[in-house]
């Protein structure tokens, strides 16, 4: 049974991987001894941007800064809801300086930027889902930051505890399919604590459930525009389940970025005006 899904045009902020590298290890995917092919990474990233534009989405870019190899993961720099920019306070000292160029970009685009007091990593852990924001904790973003985000954005924040270090950010274990009406998501239940699994089952009885293989292939680090799902080509079981529900999987391979623990969504900040 397939329904006809309607896409909504999005505005994305991205950062070219000109200085991308794995120079330190702050998640289990990162191995500084394994080389990164920067020209392949650039090619894969370019393909993602071209694909977004071909599907009608607007893509803005922030200028990459030398010495900030993870700056390509634009999703981590802020969460933007209703034109309000809630900035990040990165956990790792290596990533803290990334906030400066991102905050500058938002300010020059005419936004105020809220500077949080507690550790939080933007859309890595804050996933706006329409009526509420799903928020991860356990590895990076703190409970205190969930509270700060709710106060600043004025949107209910629902805390979820992550328990598997391979899925250290919420956006590695869950993504939003629909953010209107009841809304819907896809996720990998085992990445969450028992209580958080119950919360997700209660909120989303109709969710698309992913396997561990899908999740390890960064299949949940996807971006959906309401119809198209920009997804890792290796998440085959998940792509099949999404197609059964009337979504259109659009495979984009970001394998070089998996070496840093990132995928499609990590490279994509959504600006919700
Ligand atoms: N190396 C980066 C880190 O560990 C990867 C970030 C991936 N981004 C994401 N939204 N999950 O911080």
mmCIF file of N, CA, C and O and ligand atoms in Angstrom, residues 24 26-27 30 70 73 75-76 90 95 121 123-124 140 168-169 171-172 221 260-263 265-267, ligand 1:
data_model
loop_
_atom_site.group_PDB
_atom_site.id
_atom_site.type_symbol
_atom_site.label_atom_id
_atom_site.label_comp_id
_atom_site.label_asym_id
_atom_site.label_seq_id
_atom_site.Cartn_x
_atom_site.Cartn_y
_atom_site.Cartn_z
ATOM 1 N N UNK A 24 41.692 13.062 15.482
ATOM 2 C CA UNK A 24 41.496 12.701 16.898
ATOM 3 C C UNK A 24 40.335 11.728 16.932
ATOM 4 O O UNK A 24 39.650 11.548 15.911
ATOM 5 N N UNK A 26 36.893 10.891 18.936
ATOM 6 C CA UNK A 26 35.918 11.264 19.964
ATOM 7 C C UNK A 26 34.645 10.430 19.838
ATOM 8 O O UNK A 26 33.646 10.709 20.489
ATOM 9 N N UNK A 27 34.693 9.415 18.975
ATOM 10 C CA UNK A 27 33.609 8.424 18.899
ATOM 11 C C UNK A 27 34.244 7.137 18.359
ATOM 12 O O UNK A 27 35.357 7.193 17.815
ATOM 13 N N UNK A 30 36.037 6.711 14.779
ATOM 14 C CA UNK A 30 37.215 7.504 14.370
ATOM 15 C C UNK A 30 38.517 6.777 14.663
ATOM 16 O O UNK A 30 38.785 6.407 15.799
ATOM 17 N N UNK A 70 36.293 18.518 11.574
ATOM 18 C CA UNK A 70 34.901 18.063 11.708
ATOM 19 C C UNK A 70 33.887 19.148 11.354
ATOM 20 O O UNK A 70 32.676 18.941 11.493
ATOM 21 N N UNK A 73 30.566 18.695 9.476
ATOM 22 C CA UNK A 73 29.330 18.174 10.081
ATOM 23 C C UNK A 73 28.473 19.335 10.587
ATOM 24 O O UNK A 73 28.356 19.595 11.789
ATOM 25 N N UNK A 75 25.408 19.871 10.861
ATOM 26 C CA UNK A 75 24.239 19.630 11.726
ATOM 27 C C UNK A 75 24.549 19.897 13.186
ATOM 28 O O UNK A 75 23.659 20.249 13.962
ATOM 29 N N UNK A 76 25.790 19.746 13.572
ATOM 30 C CA UNK A 76 26.152 19.843 14.989
ATOM 31 C C UNK A 76 26.282 21.277 15.492
ATOM 32 O O UNK A 76 26.431 21.496 16.689
ATOM 33 N N UNK A 90 30.200 22.545 22.050
ATOM 34 C CA UNK A 90 30.699 21.193 21.789
ATOM 35 C C UNK A 90 31.334 20.586 23.034
ATOM 36 O O UNK A 90 31.985 21.277 23.814
ATOM 37 N N UNK A 95 36.476 20.525 19.011
ATOM 38 C CA UNK A 95 35.394 21.024 18.153
ATOM 39 C C UNK A 95 34.840 22.382 18.606
ATOM 40 O O UNK A 95 34.080 23.011 17.868
ATOM 41 N N UNK A 121 25.084 19.730 21.112
ATOM 42 C CA UNK A 121 25.664 19.656 19.769
ATOM 43 C C UNK A 121 24.613 19.751 18.664
ATOM 44 O O UNK A 121 24.549 18.933 17.745
ATOM 45 N N UNK A 123 21.774 19.900 15.952
ATOM 46 C CA UNK A 123 20.905 18.865 15.400
ATOM 47 C C UNK A 123 21.490 17.457 15.523
ATOM 48 O O UNK A 123 20.817 16.497 15.165
ATOM 49 N N UNK A 124 22.735 17.357 15.994
ATOM 50 C CA UNK A 124 23.251 16.023 16.295
ATOM 51 C C UNK A 124 22.347 15.352 17.317
ATOM 52 O O UNK A 124 22.003 14.170 17.188
ATOM 53 N N UNK A 140 26.790 13.124 24.500
ATOM 54 C CA UNK A 140 27.231 14.493 24.198
ATOM 55 C C UNK A 140 26.332 15.529 24.893
ATOM 56 O O UNK A 140 26.706 16.112 25.894
ATOM 57 N N UNK A 168 26.166 7.706 19.151
ATOM 58 C CA UNK A 168 26.487 8.680 20.198
ATOM 59 C C UNK A 168 25.700 9.976 20.050
ATOM 60 O O UNK A 168 25.616 10.766 20.985
ATOM 61 N N UNK A 169 25.163 10.215 18.862
ATOM 62 C CA UNK A 169 24.280 11.372 18.627
ATOM 63 C C UNK A 169 22.904 10.817 18.260
ATOM 64 O O UNK A 169 22.828 9.812 17.542
ATOM 65 N N UNK A 171 20.965 11.746 16.010
ATOM 66 C CA UNK A 171 20.745 11.657 14.556
ATOM 67 C C UNK A 171 21.474 10.482 13.895
ATOM 68 O O UNK A 171 21.423 10.334 12.673
ATOM 69 N N UNK A 172 22.158 9.667 14.697
ATOM 70 C CA UNK A 172 22.717 8.427 14.150
ATOM 71 C C UNK A 172 21.755 7.253 14.370
ATOM 72 O O UNK A 172 21.972 6.169 13.834
ATOM 73 N N UNK A 221 21.012 8.150 9.626
ATOM 74 C CA UNK A 221 21.568 9.497 9.497
ATOM 75 C C UNK A 221 21.104 10.055 8.143
ATOM 76 O O UNK A 221 21.898 10.505 7.321
ATOM 77 N N UNK A 260 34.637 9.218 10.160
ATOM 78 C CA UNK A 260 34.629 10.204 11.250
ATOM 79 C C UNK A 260 33.379 10.050 12.109
ATOM 80 O O UNK A 260 33.158 10.820 13.047
ATOM 81 N N UNK A 261 32.527 9.070 11.760
ATOM 82 C CA UNK A 261 31.298 8.869 12.515
ATOM 83 C C UNK A 261 30.139 9.704 12.013
ATOM 84 O O UNK A 261 29.181 9.948 12.750
ATOM 85 N N UNK A 262 30.217 10.128 10.744
ATOM 86 C CA UNK A 262 29.153 10.982 10.212
ATOM 87 C C UNK A 262 28.599 10.483 8.890
ATOM 88 O O UNK A 262 29.216 9.672 8.210
ATOM 89 N N UNK A 263 27.434 10.983 8.541
ATOM 90 C CA UNK A 263 26.798 10.621 7.275
ATOM 91 C C UNK A 263 26.026 11.812 6.730
ATOM 92 O O UNK A 263 26.375 12.975 6.991
ATOM 93 N N UNK A 265 22.942 13.194 7.229
ATOM 94 C CA UNK A 265 22.317 14.194 8.111
ATOM 95 C C UNK A 265 23.371 15.022 8.827
ATOM 96 O O UNK A 265 23.216 16.241 8.982
ATOM 97 N N UNK A 266 24.453 14.369 9.255
ATOM 98 C CA UNK A 266 25.504 15.122 9.969
ATOM 99 C C UNK A 266 26.037 16.270 9.121
ATOM 100 O O UNK A 266 26.448 17.298 9.652
ATOM 101 N N UNK A 267 26.039 16.080 7.803
ATOM 102 C CA UNK A 267 26.581 17.113 6.907
ATOM 103 C C UNK A 267 25.547 18.182 6.580
ATOM 104 O O UNK A 267 25.839 19.091 5.793
HETATM 105 N N1 LIG B 1 33.546 13.354 14.264
HETATM 106 C C1 LIG B 1 32.332 14.030 14.596
HETATM 107 C C2 LIG B 1 32.069 13.907 16.086
HETATM 108 O O1 LIG B 1 32.282 12.868 16.639
HETATM 109 C C3 LIG B 1 31.196 13.465 13.801
HETATM 110 C C4 LIG B 1 29.927 14.206 13.994
HETATM 111 C C5 LIG B 1 28.806 13.604 13.243
HETATM 112 N N2 LIG B 1 27.654 14.398 13.298
HETATM 113 C C6 LIG B 1 26.433 14.004 13.653
HETATM 114 N N3 LIG B 1 25.445 14.834 13.511
HETATM 115 N N4 LIG B 1 26.215 12.823 14.168
HETATM 116 O O2 LIG B 1 31.659 14.851 16.716
#
